[in-house]
CSV table of C-alpha atoms in Angstrom, one decimal:
chain,number,residue,atom,x,y,z
A,1,UNK,CA,6.5,4.0,28.1
A,2,UNK,CA,3.2,2.7,26.8
A,3,UNK,CA,2.2,2.7,23.2
A,4,UNK,CA,-1.1,1.0,22.6
A,5,UNK,CA,-1.7,-1.6,19.9
A,6,UNK,CA,-3.9,0.9,18.3
A,7,UNK,CA,-1.2,3.5,18.1
A,8,UNK,CA,0.7,1.0,15.9
A,9,UNK,CA,-2.4,-0.4,14.0
A,10,UNK,CA,-4.5,2.6,12.9
A,11,UNK,CA,-7.3,2.2,10.4
A,12,UNK,CA,-7.0,4.9,7.7
A,13,UNK,CA,-6.7,5.5,4.0
A,14,UNK,CA,-3.8,5.3,1.5
A,15,UNK,CA,-1.4,5.9,0.1
A,16,UNK,CA,0.7,7.2,3.0
A,17,UNK,CA,0.4,7.4,6.9
A,18,UNK,CA,2.9,10.4,7.1
A,19,UNK,CA,1.9,12.1,3.8
A,20,UNK,CA,-1.9,11.3,3.7
A,21,UNK,CA,-3.2,10.5,7.1
A,22,UNK,CA,-1.0,13.0,8.9
A,23,UNK,CA,-1.8,16.0,6.9
A,24,UNK,CA,-5.5,15.1,7.0
A,25,UNK,CA,-5.3,14.9,10.8
A,26,UNK,CA,-3.4,18.2,11.0
A,27,UNK,CA,-6.1,19.9,9.0
A,28,UNK,CA,-8.8,18.6,11.3
A,29,UNK,CA,-6.9,19.6,14.3
A,30,UNK,CA,-6.5,23.1,12.9
A,31,UNK,CA,-10.3,23.4,12.4
A,32,UNK,CA,-10.7,22.3,16.0
A,33,UNK,CA,-8.4,25.1,17.1
A,34,UNK,CA,-10.3,27.6,15.0
A,35,UNK,CA,-13.6,26.6,16.7
A,36,UNK,CA,-12.2,27.6,20.1
A,37,UNK,CA,-11.3,31.1,18.9
A,38,UNK,CA,-8.0,30.8,20.8
A,39,UNK,CA,-9.7,31.5,24.0
A,40,UNK,CA,-11.2,34.9,23.0
A,41,UNK,CA,-8.4,36.1,20.7
A,42,UNK,CA,-10.9,36.2,17.9
A,43,UNK,CA,-14.4,35.0,17.0
A,44,UNK,CA,-14.5,31.9,15.0
A,45,UNK,CA,-17.1,33.4,12.6
A,46,UNK,CA,-14.6,36.1,11.8
A,47,UNK,CA,-12.5,33.6,9.9
A,48,UNK,CA,-12.9,34.2,6.1
A,49,UNK,CA,-10.0,32.5,4.4
A,50,UNK,CA,-7.8,29.5,5.0
A,51,UNK,CA,-4.5,28.7,3.3
A,52,UNK,CA,-1.9,25.8,3.6
A,53,UNK,CA,1.7,25.3,2.6
A,54,UNK,CA,3.5,21.9,2.5
A,55,UNK,CA,7.2,21.7,3.1
A,56,UNK,CA,10.1,19.3,2.8
A,57,UNK,CA,9.2,15.8,1.9
A,58,UNK,CA,5.5,16.7,2.0
A,59,UNK,CA,6.2,19.1,-0.8
A,60,UNK,CA,8.6,17.0,-2.9
A,61,UNK,CA,6.5,13.8,-2.8
A,62,UNK,CA,3.1,15.4,-1.8
A,63,UNK,CA,1.5,15.0,-5.2
A,64,UNK,CA,2.4,11.4,-5.5
A,65,UNK,CA,1.2,10.7,-2.0
A,66,UNK,CA,-2.0,12.7,-2.5
A,67,UNK,CA,-1.1,15.0,0.4
A,68,UNK,CA,-3.2,17.8,-1.3
A,69,UNK,CA,-6.2,15.6,-1.4
A,70,UNK,CA,-5.6,14.7,2.2
A,71,UNK,CA,-5.4,18.4,3.3
A,72,UNK,CA,-8.7,19.2,1.5
A,73,UNK,CA,-10.4,16.1,3.0
A,74,UNK,CA,-9.3,17.2,6.5
A,75,UNK,CA,-10.5,20.7,5.9
A,76,UNK,CA,-13.8,19.2,4.8
A,77,UNK,CA,-14.1,17.5,8.2
A,78,UNK,CA,-13.0,13.9,7.3
A,79,UNK,CA,-10.8,11.9,9.6
A,80,UNK,CA,-8.6,9.1,8.3
A,81,UNK,CA,-10.6,6.4,10.1
A,82,UNK,CA,-14.1,7.6,8.9
A,83,UNK,CA,-13.7,8.4,5.2
A,84,UNK,CA,-16.8,7.5,3.2
A,85,UNK,CA,-15.1,7.2,-0.3
A,86,UNK,CA,-18.2,8.2,-2.4
A,87,UNK,CA,-19.1,11.2,-0.1
A,88,UNK,CA,-15.5,12.3,0.0
A,89,UNK,CA,-15.3,12.5,-3.8
A,90,UNK,CA,-18.6,14.4,-3.9
A,91,UNK,CA,-17.3,17.0,-1.4
A,92,UNK,CA,-13.9,17.3,-3.2
A,93,UNK,CA,-15.7,18.0,-6.5
A,94,UNK,CA,-17.9,20.6,-4.8
A,95,UNK,CA,-14.9,22.2,-3.2
A,96,UNK,CA,-13.0,22.5,-6.4
A,97,UNK,CA,-16.1,24.1,-8.0
A,98,UNK,CA,-17.2,26.6,-5.3
A,99,UNK,CA,-13.9,27.2,-3.5
A,100,UNK,CA,-15.7,27.3,-0.1
A,101,UNK,CA,-15.5,25.2,3.0
A,102,UNK,CA,-18.6,24.8,5.1
A,103,UNK,CA,-17.3,24.5,8.6
A,104,UNK,CA,-19.2,23.9,11.8
A,105,UNK,CA,-17.6,26.7,13.9
A,106,UNK,CA,-16.5,29.2,11.3
A,107,UNK,CA,-19.4,29.0,8.7
A,108,UNK,CA,-18.5,29.3,5.1
A,109,UNK,CA,-14.8,29.9,4.5
A,110,UNK,CA,-12.9,30.7,1.3
A,111,UNK,CA,-10.4,28.1,0.2
A,112,UNK,CA,-9.3,27.8,-3.4
A,113,UNK,CA,-7.3,24.5,-3.9
A,114,UNK,CA,-5.5,26.0,-6.8
A,115,UNK,CA,-4.3,29.1,-5.0
A,116,UNK,CA,-4.5,28.3,-1.3
A,117,UNK,CA,-2.6,25.0,-1.2
A,118,UNK,CA,1.1,25.6,-1.9
A,119,UNK,CA,3.9,23.1,-2.4
A,120,UNK,CA,7.0,24.8,-1.1
A,121,UNK,CA,10.1,23.3,-2.7
A,122,UNK,CA,12.6,25.4,-0.8
A,123,UNK,CA,14.5,24.3,2.4
A,124,UNK,CA,12.5,22.0,4.7
A,125,UNK,CA,11.1,23.5,7.9
A,126,UNK,CA,13.7,23.3,10.7
A,127,UNK,CA,12.4,20.5,12.9
A,128,UNK,CA,11.3,17.6,10.6
A,129,UNK,CA,11.2,16.6,7.0
A,130,UNK,CA,7.4,16.4,7.0
A,131,UNK,CA,6.2,19.9,7.7
A,132,UNK,CA,3.1,22.0,6.9
A,133,UNK,CA,1.7,25.4,7.9
A,134,UNK,CA,-2.0,26.4,8.1
A,135,UNK,CA,-3.2,30.0,8.2
A,136,UNK,CA,-6.6,31.6,8.9
A,137,UNK,CA,-7.4,35.1,7.9
A,138,UNK,CA,-10.3,37.5,8.4
A,139,UNK,CA,-12.1,39.3,5.5
A,140,UNK,CA,-9.5,42.1,5.5
A,141,UNK,CA,-6.7,39.6,5.1
A,142,UNK,CA,-5.4,40.0,8.7
A,143,UNK,CA,-3.9,36.8,10.1
A,144,UNK,CA,-5.9,35.4,12.9
A,145,UNK,CA,-4.2,32.1,13.5
A,146,UNK,CA,-1.3,30.1,12.1
A,147,UNK,CA,0.1,26.8,13.2
A,148,UNK,CA,2.9,24.6,12.0
A,149,UNK,CA,2.4,20.9,12.1
A,150,UNK,CA,4.8,18.0,11.6
A,151,UNK,CA,3.8,14.5,10.5
A,152,UNK,CA,6.2,12.3,12.2
A,153,UNK,CA,5.3,8.8,10.8
A,154,UNK,CA,2.5,6.3,11.3
A,155,UNK,CA,-0.2,9.0,11.1
A,156,UNK,CA,1.1,10.9,14.2
A,157,UNK,CA,1.0,14.7,14.1
A,158,UNK,CA,2.6,17.2,16.5
A,159,UNK,CA,2.7,21.0,16.5
A,160,UNK,CA,6.0,22.9,16.2
A,161,UNK,CA,5.8,23.9,19.8
A,162,UNK,CA,5.5,20.1,20.9
A,163,UNK,CA,8.4,19.2,18.7
A,164,UNK,CA,10.6,22.1,20.0
A,165,UNK,CA,9.8,21.0,23.5
A,166,UNK,CA,10.8,17.4,22.7
A,167,UNK,CA,14.1,18.7,21.3
A,168,UNK,CA,14.8,20.4,24.6
A,169,UNK,CA,13.7,17.5,26.6
A,170,UNK,CA,14.6,14.2,24.8
A,171,UNK,CA,12.3,12.1,27.0
A,172,UNK,CA,9.2,14.2,26.0
A,173,UNK,CA,6.2,12.4,24.5
A,174,UNK,CA,5.6,12.8,20.8
A,175,UNK,CA,3.9,9.6,19.9
A,176,UNK,CA,0.8,9.4,22.2
A,177,UNK,CA,2.9,7.5,24.6
A,178,UNK,CA,1.4,7.2,28.0
A,179,UNK,CA,3.1,7.5,31.2
A,180,UNK,CA,4.3,4.1,32.4
A,181,UNK,CA,2.7,4.5,35.9
A,182,UNK,CA,-0.3,2.2,36.3
A,183,UNK,CA,0.5,-0.2,33.5
A,184,UNK,CA,1.6,-3.7,34.7
A,185,UNK,CA,4.3,-4.2,32.2
A,186,UNK,CA,5.6,-0.9,30.9
A,187,UNK,CA,8.7,-2.1,29.1
A,188,UNK,CA,10.7,0.5,27.1
A,189,UNK,CA,13.2,-1.8,25.6
A,190,UNK,CA,13.5,-5.4,24.5
A,191,UNK,CA,15.8,-6.1,27.4
A,192,UNK,CA,13.1,-4.9,29.8
A,193,UNK,CA,10.4,-6.8,27.9
A,194,UNK,CA,12.4,-10.1,28.3
A,195,UNK,CA,13.2,-9.4,31.9
A,196,UNK,CA,9.6,-8.7,32.7
A,197,UNK,CA,8.5,-11.8,30.9
A,198,UNK,CA,11.0,-14.0,32.8
A,199,UNK,CA,9.9,-12.5,36.2
A,200,UNK,CA,6.2,-12.9,35.5
A,201,UNK,CA,6.2,-16.1,33.5
A,202,UNK,CA,4.1,-14.4,30.8
A,203,UNK,CA,4.5,-14.3,27.1
A,204,UNK,CA,5.0,-11.0,25.3
A,205,UNK,CA,1.4,-11.2,24.0
A,206,UNK,CA,0.1,-11.8,27.6
A,207,UNK,CA,2.0,-8.8,29.0
A,208,UNK,CA,0.8,-6.6,26.1
A,209,UNK,CA,-2.8,-7.8,26.7
A,210,UNK,CA,-2.5,-7.0,30.4
A,211,UNK,CA,-1.4,-3.5,29.5
A,212,UNK,CA,-4.2,-3.0,27.1
A,213,UNK,CA,-6.9,-4.5,29.3
A,214,UNK,CA,-5.9,-2.2,32.1
A,215,UNK,CA,-7.2,0.7,30.0
A,216,UNK,CA,-9.9,-0.9,27.6
A,217,UNK,CA,-11.0,-4.1,29.4
A,218,UNK,CA,-11.0,-7.5,27.8
A,219,UNK,CA,-14.2,-7.3,25.7
A,220,UNK,CA,-13.3,-3.9,24.2
A,221,UNK,CA,-9.8,-5.0,23.4
A,222,UNK,CA,-11.0,-8.1,21.7
A,223,UNK,CA,-13.5,-6.3,19.6
A,224,UNK,CA,-10.9,-3.8,18.5
A,225,UNK,CA,-8.3,-6.4,17.6
A,226,UNK,CA,-11.0,-8.2,15.6
A,227,UNK,CA,-11.8,-4.9,13.8
A,228,UNK,CA,-8.1,-4.3,12.9
A,229,UNK,CA,-7.8,-7.9,11.5
A,230,UNK,CA,-11.1,-7.6,9.7
A,231,UNK,CA,-10.0,-4.4,7.9
A,232,UNK,CA,-6.6,-6.1,7.0
A,233,UNK,CA,-8.2,-9.3,5.7
A,234,UNK,CA,-10.8,-7.3,3.8
A,235,UNK,CA,-8.1,-5.2,2.2
A,236,UNK,CA,-6.2,-8.3,1.0
A,237,UNK,CA,-9.5,-9.8,-0.4
A,238,UNK,CA,-10.4,-6.6,-2.2
A,239,UNK,CA,-6.9,-6.2,-3.6
A,240,UNK,CA,-7.0,-9.8,-5.0
A,241,UNK,CA,-10.3,-8.9,-6.8
A,242,UNK,CA,-9.3,-5.8,-8.5
A,243,UNK,CA,-7.8,-5.1,-12.0
A,244,UNK,CA,-6.7,-2.0,-13.7
A,245,UNK,CA,-4.0,0.7,-13.7
A,246,UNK,CA,-3.1,2.5,-10.4
A,247,UNK,CA,-3.5,6.3,-10.3
A,248,UNK,CA,-0.7,8.6,-10.4
A,249,UNK,CA,0.7,8.6,-13.9
A,250,UNK,CA,3.3,5.7,-13.8
A,251,UNK,CA,0.8,3.4,-15.5
A,252,UNK,CA,1.6,0.6,-13.0
A,253,UNK,CA,-0.8,-2.2,-13.5
A,254,UNK,CA,-2.4,-4.1,-10.6
A,255,UNK,CA,-0.9,-7.6,-10.6
A,256,UNK,CA,-2.2,-9.3,-7.4
A,257,UNK,CA,-5.4,-10.6,-9.0
A,258,UNK,CA,-3.7,-12.3,-11.9
A,259,UNK,CA,-0.9,-13.8,-9.7
A,260,UNK,CA,-3.5,-15.1,-7.3
A,261,UNK,CA,-5.6,-16.7,-10.0
A,262,UNK,CA,-2.6,-18.5,-11.3
A,263,UNK,CA,-1.6,-19.7,-7.8
A,264,UNK,CA,-5.1,-20.9,-7.2
A,265,UNK,CA,-5.1,-22.8,-10.5
A,266,UNK,CA,-1.8,-24.4,-9.8
A,267,UNK,CA,-2.7,-25.3,-6.2
A,268,UNK,CA,-2.6,-29.0,-5.5
A,269,UNK,CA,-1.1,-29.8,-8.9
A,270,UNK,CA,2.3,-31.3,-9.7
A,271,UNK,CA,3.1,-28.1,-11.6
A,272,UNK,CA,3.5,-26.0,-8.5
A,273,UNK,CA,7.0,-25.4,-7.4
A,274,UNK,CA,7.9,-25.7,-3.6
A,275,UNK,CA,8.9,-22.0,-3.5
A,276,UNK,CA,5.3,-21.0,-4.5
A,277,UNK,CA,4.6,-20.3,-0.9
A,278,UNK,CA,6.7,-17.2,-1.4
A,279,UNK,CA,4.4,-16.2,-4.1
A,280,UNK,CA,1.4,-16.5,-1.8
A,281,UNK,CA,3.1,-14.3,0.7
A,282,UNK,CA,4.0,-11.7,-2.0
A,283,UNK,CA,0.6,-11.7,-3.5
A,284,UNK,CA,-1.1,-11.0,-0.2
A,285,UNK,CA,1.2,-8.2,0.6
A,286,UNK,CA,0.9,-6.8,-2.9
A,287,UNK,CA,-2.9,-6.9,-2.8
A,288,UNK,CA,-2.8,-4.6,0.3
A,289,UNK,CA,-0.3,-2.2,-1.2
A,290,UNK,CA,-2.1,-1.9,-4.5
A,291,UNK,CA,-5.2,-0.9,-2.5
A,292,UNK,CA,-3.1,1.5,-0.6
A,293,UNK,CA,-1.7,3.0,-3.8
A,294,UNK,CA,-5.3,3.4,-5.0
A,295,UNK,CA,-6.2,5.3,-1.8
A,296,UNK,CA,-8.2,2.5,-0.3
A,297,UNK,CA,-8.7,1.7,3.4
A,298,UNK,CA,-5.7,0.1,5.0
A,299,UNK,CA,-4.2,-0.4,8.5
A,300,UNK,CA,-0.9,1.3,9.4
A,301,UNK,CA,1.3,-1.6,10.1
A,302,UNK,CA,3.1,0.4,11.4
A,303,UNK,CA,2.8,2.8,8.3
A,304,UNK,CA,0.8,2.8,5.1
A,305,UNK,CA,3.9,2.3,3.0
A,306,UNK,CA,4.5,-1.0,4.8
A,307,UNK,CA,0.9,-1.8,5.4
A,308,UNK,CA,1.1,-5.2,3.5
A,309,UNK,CA,3.7,-7.0,5.5
A,310,UNK,CA,1.9,-7.9,8.7
A,311,UNK,CA,-1.5,-8.7,7.0
A,312,UNK,CA,0.2,-11.0,4.5
A,313,UNK,CA,2.0,-12.9,7.2
A,314,UNK,CA,-1.2,-13.3,9.3
A,315,UNK,CA,-3.0,-14.5,6.2
A,316,UNK,CA,-0.2,-16.9,5.5
A,317,UNK,CA,-0.4,-18.1,9.2
A,318,UNK,CA,-4.2,-18.6,8.9
A,319,UNK,CA,-4.5,-20.2,5.5
A,320,UNK,CA,-1.2,-22.1,5.1
A,321,UNK,CA,0.2,-23.1,8.6
A,322,UNK,CA,-1.1,-26.0,10.7
A,323,UNK,CA,-2.9,-25.8,14.1
A,324,UNK,CA,-3.9,-22.1,13.7
A,325,UNK,CA,-6.5,-20.3,15.7
A,326,UNK,CA,-8.2,-17.0,16.3
A,327,UNK,CA,-6.2,-16.8,19.5
A,328,UNK,CA,-3.1,-17.1,17.4
A,329,UNK,CA,-4.1,-14.1,15.4
A,330,UNK,CA,-4.8,-12.1,18.5
A,331,UNK,CA,-1.3,-13.0,19.9
A,332,UNK,CA,0.2,-12.2,16.5
A,333,UNK,CA,-1.2,-8.6,16.6
A,334,UNK,CA,-0.3,-8.1,20.3
A,335,UNK,CA,3.2,-9.3,19.8
A,336,UNK,CA,3.8,-7.4,16.6
A,337,UNK,CA,2.5,-4.2,18.2
A,338,UNK,CA,4.9,-4.7,21.2
A,339,UNK,CA,7.8,-4.8,18.8
A,340,UNK,CA,6.5,-2.0,16.7
A,341,UNK,CA,6.2,0.2,19.8
A,342,UNK,CA,9.8,-0.5,20.8
A,343,UNK,CA,11.0,0.5,17.4
A,344,UNK,CA,8.9,3.6,17.4
A,345,UNK,CA,9.9,4.6,20.9
A,346,UNK,CA,13.6,4.1,20.5
A,347,UNK,CA,14.2,4.9,16.8
A,348,UNK,CA,11.6,5.7,14.1
A,349,UNK,CA,9.0,4.2,11.7
A,350,UNK,CA,9.2,7.1,9.4
A,351,UNK,CA,10.7,6.9,5.9
A,352,UNK,CA,11.3,10.6,6.0
A,353,UNK,CA,13.4,10.2,9.1
A,354,UNK,CA,15.2,6.9,8.6
A,355,UNK,CA,14.5,5.6,5.1
A,356,UNK,CA,12.5,2.5,4.3
A,357,UNK,CA,14.4,0.4,6.9
A,358,UNK,CA,12.1,2.2,9.4
A,359,UNK,CA,9.0,1.3,7.4
A,360,UNK,CA,9.2,-2.1,5.8
A,361,UNK,CA,12.1,-3.1,8.0
A,362,UNK,CA,10.0,-2.3,11.1
A,363,UNK,CA,7.0,-4.1,9.6
A,364,UNK,CA,9.1,-7.3,8.8
A,365,UNK,CA,10.4,-7.3,12.4
A,366,UNK,CA,6.8,-7.0,13.7
A,367,UNK,CA,5.5,-9.6,11.5
A,368,UNK,CA,8.4,-12.0,12.3
A,369,UNK,CA,7.8,-11.6,16.0
A,370,UNK,CA,4.0,-12.0,15.6
A,371,UNK,CA,4.4,-15.2,13.6
A,372,UNK,CA,6.9,-16.6,16.0
A,373,UNK,CA,4.5,-16.0,18.9
A,374,UNK,CA,1.5,-17.5,17.0
A,375,UNK,CA,3.5,-20.7,16.2
A,376,UNK,CA,4.4,-21.2,19.9
A,377,UNK,CA,7.8,-19.5,20.2
A,378,UNK,CA,9.0,-18.4,23.6
A,379,UNK,CA,9.9,-14.7,24.4
A,380,UNK,CA,13.6,-15.1,23.6
A,381,UNK,CA,12.8,-16.7,20.2
A,382,UNK,CA,10.3,-13.9,19.4
A,383,UNK,CA,12.9,-11.2,20.1
A,384,UNK,CA,15.4,-13.1,18.0
A,385,UNK,CA,12.9,-13.3,15.1
A,386,UNK,CA,12.3,-9.5,15.2
A,387,UNK,CA,16.0,-8.9,15.3
A,388,UNK,CA,16.8,-11.2,12.3
A,389,UNK,CA,14.1,-9.4,10.2
A,390,UNK,CA,15.1,-5.9,11.1
A,391,UNK,CA,18.9,-6.6,10.7
A,392,UNK,CA,18.5,-7.6,7.2
A,393,UNK,CA,16.7,-4.4,6.2
A,394,UNK,CA,19.3,-2.0,7.6
A,395,UNK,CA,20.3,0.7,5.3
A,396,UNK,CA,17.3,0.4,3.0
A,397,UNK,CA,16.5,3.8,1.4
A,398,UNK,CA,13.1,5.3,0.8
A,399,UNK,CA,13.2,6.3,-2.9
A,400,UNK,CA,9.6,6.1,-4.3
A,401,UNK,CA,9.5,6.9,-8.0
A,402,UNK,CA,7.6,10.2,-8.6
A,403,UNK,CA,6.7,10.1,-4.9
A,404,UNK,CA,4.1,7.4,-5.5
A,405,UNK,CA,3.8,4.6,-3.1
A,406,UNK,CA,4.1,2.1,-6.0
A,407,UNK,CA,7.6,1.5,-7.2
A,408,UNK,CA,9.4,-0.1,-5.4
A,409,UNK,CA,7.0,-0.1,-2.4
A,410,UNK,CA,4.5,-2.7,-3.6
A,411,UNK,CA,6.9,-5.4,-4.3
A,412,UNK,CA,9.1,-4.3,-1.3
A,413,UNK,CA,6.2,-5.3,1.0
A,414,UNK,CA,6.2,-8.8,-0.6
A,415,UNK,CA,9.9,-9.2,0.1
A,416,UNK,CA,9.4,-7.9,3.7
A,417,UNK,CA,6.8,-10.6,4.3
A,418,UNK,CA,9.0,-13.3,2.9
A,419,UNK,CA,11.9,-12.2,5.2
A,420,UNK,CA,9.7,-12.1,8.1
A,421,UNK,CA,8.6,-15.8,7.7
A,422,UNK,CA,12.2,-16.8,7.1
A,423,UNK,CA,13.3,-14.9,10.2
A,424,UNK,CA,10.5,-16.5,12.4
A,425,UNK,CA,11.5,-19.9,11.2
A,426,UNK,CA,15.2,-19.5,11.9
A,427,UNK,CA,14.4,-18.2,15.4
A,428,UNK,CA,12.1,-21.2,16.0
A,429,UNK,CA,14.9,-23.6,15.0
A,430,UNK,CA,17.0,-22.0,17.8
A,431,UNK,CA,16.6,-21.7,21.6
A,432,UNK,CA,16.5,-17.9,21.6
A,433,UNK,CA,20.1,-17.2,22.3
A,434,UNK,CA,21.8,-15.1,19.7
A,435,UNK,CA,24.7,-12.6,19.3
A,436,UNK,CA,22.9,-9.3,18.4
A,437,UNK,CA,20.2,-8.1,20.8
A,438,UNK,CA,17.1,-6.5,19.2
A,439,UNK,CA,17.8,-3.2,21.2
A,440,UNK,CA,21.2,-2.9,19.6
A,441,UNK,CA,19.8,-3.5,16.1
A,442,UNK,CA,17.1,-0.8,16.7
A,443,UNK,CA,19.8,1.6,17.8
A,444,UNK,CA,21.8,0.7,14.6
A,445,UNK,CA,18.8,1.5,12.6
A,446,UNK,CA,18.3,4.9,14.3
A,447,UNK,CA,22.0,5.8,13.7
A,448,UNK,CA,21.9,4.6,10.1
A,449,UNK,CA,18.9,6.8,9.5
A,450,UNK,CA,20.7,9.8,11.0
A,451,UNK,CA,23.7,9.3,8.7
A,452,UNK,CA,21.5,8.6,5.6
A,453,UNK,CA,21.5,11.6,3.1
A,454,UNK,CA,18.1,13.4,2.8
A,455,UNK,CA,17.8,12.4,-0.8
A,456,UNK,CA,17.3,8.8,0.2
A,457,UNK,CA,14.6,9.6,2.8
A,458,UNK,CA,11.2,10.0,1.0
A,459,UNK,CA,12.1,13.0,-1.0
A,460,UNK,CA,12.3,11.2,-4.4
A,461,UNK,CA,15.5,13.0,-5.1
A,462,UNK,CA,17.9,9.9,-5.2
A,463,UNK,CA,18.0,6.2,-5.7
A,464,UNK,CA,15.4,4.5,-7.8
A,465,UNK,CA,13.4,7.6,-8.0
A,466,UNK,CA,15.9,9.2,-10.3
A,467,UNK,CA,17.3,6.1,-12.1
A,468,UNK,CA,14.4,5.7,-14.4
A,469,UNK,CA,14.2,4.0,-17.8
A,470,UNK,CA,14.8,6.3,-20.8
A,471,UNK,CA,11.8,6.5,-23.0
């Protein structure tokens, strides 16, 4: 299998890759289908009315995740990686006022956000927790086209037909995975990755780079890696500069700026405790996830809910470690993506499928592997670092309060970053030999997710989401 670095690290907007970026992409894809007129089944200009229904986790936590806003942005033609925030707000305001979509293929189409976007709190659709349906009607109300989409994590979207085909053929491609043929190092497991590394004498980052360059070329790959890190780094800096209360109704205050100021003031003084480095890691991660909660631009790492872990550990590497380099950052991203791809391929990165172990747990494993690589670890130590980090997130539930990616998500990213650094450090103190292989840990995560009750998988029906302070 081959999952690109840029399947794992996608530039988009908050607060959720599966609940925001996914529905936005599905809406854009539906418009694309309408523009073709289903190969002559109807004329695109005969479309008069569009409606949408959200199901399962998209319904139960859709308001908190801004899924309704994402659907409208998608129907307005915005894609997750090209949202102009000011223009988007202007277009949303116009839509809510006139209840019309101006589409390239279908012309002016009726869409009333209050009536045509439904949250269906009944049983989830049969094939995945994150389901949505889109409908197109003509002027007489006749159905011209309907499609069911599933948002399967990390911003990936598939149709119902694609998901059914995958259920019938377990090896089917759902995550933009390319055929292994033609890629020099198409490892599909950690064991294969280590075996290929030993046979070739290459590091994980070098093998991942060779795979990517076979498609993109060196210059384009480097430019795209630089762009990913630039967005991550900018997101941290932006989060550290902002004050105020996050949207959504929980009245959660941004804390990253104030914490960062105290850390800067204490830096170099005798009043700073040795464990302050954990505070630096946490504040970097919190800055990203406060931006994510506010709907800002982030990078899926591998998801929006876990978007702070990898950037925080890279910033820690750059600003706090010795003998760092831009090459180290590139190796970090390539190695982290390799680990994220293995988890995505063999288990899940979706909180709605496997709980937060699949999101922050995966992110922590990616960051641990990336840091270990950047600090000179060998392939066996890197695999060990990823396993340690993932192992100690097993069983973590996804239970966001009111469906908002705020409590416990913001702090949870900080804890994931701290665990990642600890895991990398432990692995570097060893020789790479360890008891539990990463592949077995990934399979355990998958099995644990299957056994986990749905109320603990991004539905906000259990856990912290229902054990709230009494007012």
